[in-house]
Amino acid sequence: EPEVTQTPSHQVTQMGQEVILRCVPISNHLYFYWYRQILGQKVEFLVSFYNNEISEKSEIFDDQFSVERPDGSNFTLKIRSTKLEDSAMYFCAVLQGGNSGNTIYFGEGSWLTVV
Amino acid sequence: GENVEQHPSTLSVQEGDSAVIKCTYSDSASNYFPWYKQELGKGPQLIIDIRSNVGEKKDQRIAVTLNKTAKHFSLHITETQPEDSAVYFCAARAGGGADGLTFGKGTHLIIQP
């Protein structure tokens, strides 16, 4: 199972501020993803990223969100102007190939609290 | 888009008994069905997955079955242990790596000692 490190583990930010969440996959992967989970709810897909560009995105991933992989290692999610409803756990995930097919593995998450 | 329904929302079983969690999906193009275990404050941990060309898969105490005709799949945990207590999520995905997983709402599994 690949190791996916996320930072920060927890961040508290004022409404309207910009936030950057980071993900460092240990191994090379083709696809990277961001998901979010509002407290007590299901995990929701935000965006997939392949070959340094967005492949798919959900309705949640609006203009306030952006992703990039600036240095070929870190994979970041930027929220430009945070709102109260952005408070959630954000998970980075990677696609790893294996003998039985491709599998998606999740990081431990970054808990974002917007006040 | 895909819709995944998961039942029950809470399941309490005696230690040593079996637990079954069921999911249905709406998109007949879905071809990949993973199950994740999530402990409090942690990320989803993949425990088993199944693809649409297989009807059943087993890994020690955990098994998953898939009925493509009925569009439902189930997680079976036998000989449950206290460490099995967690929230379990089913998910489905159509297409390839670019597509996101659609998750169910989760089942809180409680193992009673």
Short mmCIF file of C-alpha atoms in Angstrom, two decimals:
data_model
loop_
_atom_site.label_atom_id
_atom_site.label_comp_id
_atom_site.label_asym_id
_atom_site.label_seq_id
_atom_site.Cartn_x
_atom_site.Cartn_y
_atom_site.Cartn_z
CA GLU A 1 0.00 0.00 0.00
CA PRO A 2 1.49 3.37 -0.98
CA GLU A 3 2.14 6.01 1.65
CA VAL A 4 0.42 9.34 1.09
CA THR A 5 1.47 12.10 3.46
CA GLN A 6 -0.78 15.10 3.93
CA THR A 7 -0.03 18.44 5.59
CA PRO A 8 -1.24 20.13 7.66
CA SER A 9 -3.14 17.57 9.71
CA HIS A 10 -5.37 20.34 11.03
CA GLN A 11 -5.79 23.98 10.06
CA VAL A 12 -8.05 26.67 11.43
CA THR A 13 -8.60 29.66 9.15
CA GLN A 14 -10.69 32.79 9.05
CA MET A 15 -13.52 32.98 6.52
CA GLY A 16 -12.30 34.62 3.32
CA GLN A 17 -8.70 33.52 3.75
CA GLU A 18 -6.80 31.35 1.30
CA VAL A 19 -5.77 27.84 2.30
CA ILE A 20 -3.31 25.44 0.69
CA LEU A 21 -3.41 21.76 1.54
CA ARG A 22 -0.48 19.59 0.54
CA CYS A 23 -0.04 15.96 -0.37
CA VAL A 24 3.22 14.10 -0.88
CA PRO A 25 2.87 10.69 -2.44
CA ILE A 26 5.92 8.56 -1.73
CA SER A 27 5.89 6.64 -5.00
CA ASN A 28 5.21 7.82 -8.50
CA HIS A 29 1.57 7.57 -9.45
CA LEU A 30 -0.34 8.41 -12.59
CA TYR A 31 -3.51 9.79 -11.05
CA PHE A 32 -3.96 12.02 -8.02
CA TYR A 33 -7.24 12.96 -6.44
CA TRP A 34 -8.77 15.23 -3.83
CA TYR A 35 -11.84 14.18 -1.88
CA ARG A 36 -13.59 15.86 1.01
CA GLN A 37 -15.69 14.60 3.89
CA ILE A 38 -17.92 16.94 5.87
CA LEU A 39 -18.19 15.79 9.48
CA GLY A 40 -20.44 12.76 9.77
CA GLN A 41 -21.12 12.53 6.05
CA LYS A 42 -19.85 10.47 3.15
CA VAL A 43 -16.65 11.01 1.24
CA GLU A 44 -17.15 13.16 -1.89
CA PHE A 45 -15.02 13.34 -5.03
CA LEU A 46 -13.60 16.76 -5.88
CA VAL A 47 -11.06 16.37 -8.68
CA SER A 48 -8.70 14.01 -10.48
CA PHE A 49 -5.32 15.11 -11.83
CA TYR A 50 -3.27 13.38 -14.51
CA ASN A 51 -0.16 14.39 -16.37
CA ASN A 52 -0.15 17.82 -14.72
CA GLU A 53 -3.70 18.75 -15.60
CA ILE A 54 -7.22 18.24 -14.33
CA SER A 55 -8.91 15.12 -15.76
CA GLU A 56 -12.30 15.22 -14.10
CA LYS A 57 -13.95 17.41 -11.52
CA SER A 58 -17.22 17.35 -9.61
CA GLU A 59 -19.80 20.09 -9.16
CA ILE A 60 -18.26 20.85 -5.79
CA PHE A 61 -14.96 21.84 -7.42
CA ASP A 62 -15.92 25.37 -8.42
CA ASP A 63 -13.78 28.42 -9.23
CA GLN A 64 -12.62 28.87 -5.64
CA PHE A 65 -10.70 25.59 -5.87
CA SER A 66 -7.51 24.88 -7.79
CA VAL A 67 -4.96 22.08 -7.88
CA GLU A 68 -1.38 21.87 -9.05
CA ARG A 69 1.76 19.82 -8.77
CA PRO A 70 4.32 22.60 -8.86
CA ASP A 71 7.55 20.69 -8.32
CA GLY A 72 6.65 17.24 -9.57
CA SER A 73 6.32 15.99 -6.02
CA ASN A 74 3.88 17.98 -3.88
CA PHE A 75 0.26 17.90 -5.01
CA THR A 76 -1.70 20.85 -3.65
CA LEU A 77 -5.32 21.89 -3.25
CA LYS A 78 -5.87 25.63 -2.93
CA ILE A 79 -9.10 27.13 -1.66
CA ARG A 80 -9.03 30.81 -2.61
CA SER A 81 -11.58 32.41 -0.33
CA THR A 82 -12.76 29.99 2.31
CA LYS A 83 -16.38 29.80 3.42
CA LEU A 84 -17.83 28.28 6.57
CA GLU A 85 -19.19 25.37 4.55
CA ASP A 86 -15.67 24.47 3.40
CA SER A 87 -15.03 23.08 6.87
CA ALA A 88 -14.34 19.40 6.25
CA MET A 89 -11.68 16.71 6.13
CA TYR A 90 -9.83 16.84 2.81
CA PHE A 91 -8.24 13.63 1.57
CA CYS A 92 -5.58 13.22 -1.06
CA ALA A 93 -5.68 9.90 -2.90
CA VAL A 94 -3.54 8.15 -5.51
CA LEU A 95 -4.12 5.49 -8.11
CA GLN A 96 -1.73 2.57 -7.90
CA GLY A 97 -1.49 -0.24 -10.40
CA GLY A 98 -1.20 -3.84 -9.31
CA ASN A 99 -1.47 -7.41 -10.52
CA SER A 100 -5.23 -7.39 -10.05
CA GLY A 101 -5.79 -3.90 -11.44
CA ASN A 102 -5.66 -0.27 -10.34
CA THR A 103 -6.54 0.69 -6.77
CA ILE A 104 -7.14 4.00 -5.04
CA TYR A 105 -5.41 4.68 -1.74
CA PHE A 106 -6.17 7.58 0.59
CA GLY A 107 -4.01 9.71 2.83
CA GLU A 108 -4.85 10.42 6.46
CA GLY A 109 -6.49 13.73 5.64
CA SER A 110 -6.24 17.42 6.48
CA TRP A 111 -8.93 18.72 8.78
CA LEU A 112 -9.94 22.27 7.79
CA THR A 113 -11.97 24.41 10.14
CA VAL A 114 -13.22 27.76 8.82
CA VAL A 115 -14.33 30.23 11.48
CA GLY B 1 -24.45 10.42 -12.37
CA GLU B 2 -23.84 7.46 -10.14
CA ASN B 3 -25.80 7.04 -6.90
CA VAL B 4 -24.74 4.56 -4.23
CA GLU B 5 -27.09 3.54 -1.42
CA GLN B 6 -25.71 1.74 1.64
CA HIS B 7 -27.51 -0.15 4.40
CA PRO B 8 -27.69 -0.36 7.32
CA SER B 9 -26.40 2.94 8.69
CA THR B 10 -25.56 1.24 12.00
CA LEU B 11 -24.91 -2.45 12.64
CA SER B 12 -24.27 -3.98 16.04
CA VAL B 13 -23.14 -7.60 16.25
CA GLN B 14 -21.75 -9.87 18.94
CA GLU B 15 -18.06 -10.61 18.79
CA GLY B 16 -17.54 -13.75 16.76
CA ASP B 17 -20.72 -13.32 14.72
CA SER B 18 -20.87 -12.30 11.08
CA ALA B 19 -21.67 -8.87 9.71
CA VAL B 20 -23.13 -8.05 6.30
CA ILE B 21 -23.30 -4.58 4.75
CA LYS B 22 -25.17 -4.02 1.50
CA CYS B 23 -24.88 -1.43 -1.26
CA THR B 24 -26.76 -0.74 -4.46
CA TYR B 25 -25.61 1.39 -7.36
CA SER B 26 -27.46 3.06 -10.20
CA ASP B 27 -25.00 3.32 -13.09
CA SER B 28 -24.81 0.06 -15.03
CA ALA B 29 -21.46 1.24 -16.46
CA SER B 30 -19.82 1.02 -13.02
CA ASN B 31 -17.08 -1.58 -13.06
CA TYR B 32 -15.08 -1.11 -9.87
CA PHE B 33 -16.39 -1.52 -6.32
CA PRO B 34 -14.02 -0.96 -3.38
CA TRP B 35 -14.78 -1.13 0.33
CA TYR B 36 -13.05 1.17 2.80
CA LYS B 37 -12.76 1.05 6.58
CA GLN B 38 -12.48 4.37 8.37
CA GLU B 39 -11.48 4.74 11.99
CA LEU B 40 -12.14 7.95 13.88
CA GLY B 41 -9.98 10.83 12.63
CA LYS B 42 -8.25 8.73 9.98
CA GLY B 43 -8.41 8.34 6.23
CA PRO B 44 -10.36 5.58 4.45
CA GLN B 45 -8.37 2.36 4.37
CA LEU B 46 -8.99 -0.02 1.48
CA ILE B 47 -9.95 -3.45 2.80
CA ILE B 48 -11.16 -5.25 -0.32
CA ASP B 49 -12.33 -4.46 -3.83
CA ILE B 50 -14.07 -6.25 -6.67
CA ARG B 51 -14.31 -5.62 -10.39
CA SER B 52 -17.27 -6.26 -12.63
CA ASN B 53 -15.77 -9.36 -14.24
CA VAL B 54 -15.83 -11.20 -10.90
CA GLY B 55 -18.80 -12.28 -8.78
CA GLU B 56 -17.07 -12.90 -5.48
CA LYS B 57 -13.74 -12.22 -3.81
CA LYS B 58 -12.44 -13.33 -0.44
CA ASP B 59 -9.54 -12.25 1.74
CA GLN B 60 -9.34 -14.14 5.04
CA ARG B 61 -12.36 -13.05 7.13
CA ILE B 62 -13.59 -10.54 4.56
CA ALA B 63 -15.53 -11.28 1.38
CA VAL B 64 -17.35 -9.19 -1.18
CA THR B 65 -20.06 -10.35 -3.58
CA LEU B 66 -21.29 -8.55 -6.68
CA ASN B 67 -24.58 -9.01 -8.52
CA LYS B 68 -24.36 -6.95 -11.71
CA THR B 69 -27.87 -7.77 -12.83
CA ALA B 70 -29.39 -6.47 -9.62
CA LYS B 71 -26.71 -3.78 -9.29
CA HIS B 72 -25.82 -4.56 -5.74
CA PHE B 73 -22.74 -5.65 -3.85
CA SER B 74 -22.18 -6.73 -0.27
CA LEU B 75 -19.41 -6.90 2.30
CA HIS B 76 -19.26 -9.95 4.55
CA ILE B 77 -17.10 -10.05 7.68
CA THR B 78 -16.95 -13.36 9.51
CA GLU B 79 -15.74 -14.08 13.07
CA THR B 80 -15.91 -10.41 13.96
CA GLN B 81 -13.39 -9.00 16.41
CA PRO B 82 -13.37 -5.78 18.48
CA GLU B 83 -10.88 -4.20 16.09
CA ASP B 84 -13.44 -4.52 13.30
CA SER B 85 -15.42 -1.70 14.92
CA ALA B 86 -15.30 1.26 12.52
CA VAL B 87 -17.27 3.00 9.78
CA TYR B 88 -17.33 1.07 6.51
CA PHE B 89 -17.93 2.75 3.16
CA CYS B 90 -18.77 1.14 -0.14
CA ALA B 91 -17.97 2.95 -3.38
CA ALA B 92 -18.46 2.54 -7.11
CA ARG B 93 -16.76 3.89 -10.19
CA ALA B 94 -17.49 3.76 -13.90
CA GLY B 95 -14.78 4.33 -16.45
CA GLY B 96 -11.07 4.53 -15.77
CA GLY B 97 -8.61 6.27 -13.52
CA ALA B 98 -9.85 9.78 -14.21
CA ASP B 99 -13.26 9.14 -12.75
CA GLY B 100 -13.93 9.66 -9.09
CA LEU B 101 -15.38 7.14 -6.70
CA THR B 102 -18.99 7.63 -5.60
CA PHE B 103 -19.33 6.64 -1.96
CA GLY B 104 -22.20 5.33 0.07
CA LYS B 105 -23.14 7.07 3.31
CA GLY B 106 -21.32 4.58 5.48
CA THR B 107 -22.16 1.90 8.03
CA HIS B 108 -21.08 2.24 11.64
CA LEU B 109 -20.18 -1.31 12.67
CA ILE B 110 -20.15 -1.93 16.41
CA ILE B 111 -18.74 -5.20 17.74
CA GLN B 112 -20.20 -6.03 21.14
CA PRO B 113 -17.82 -7.97 23.44
#
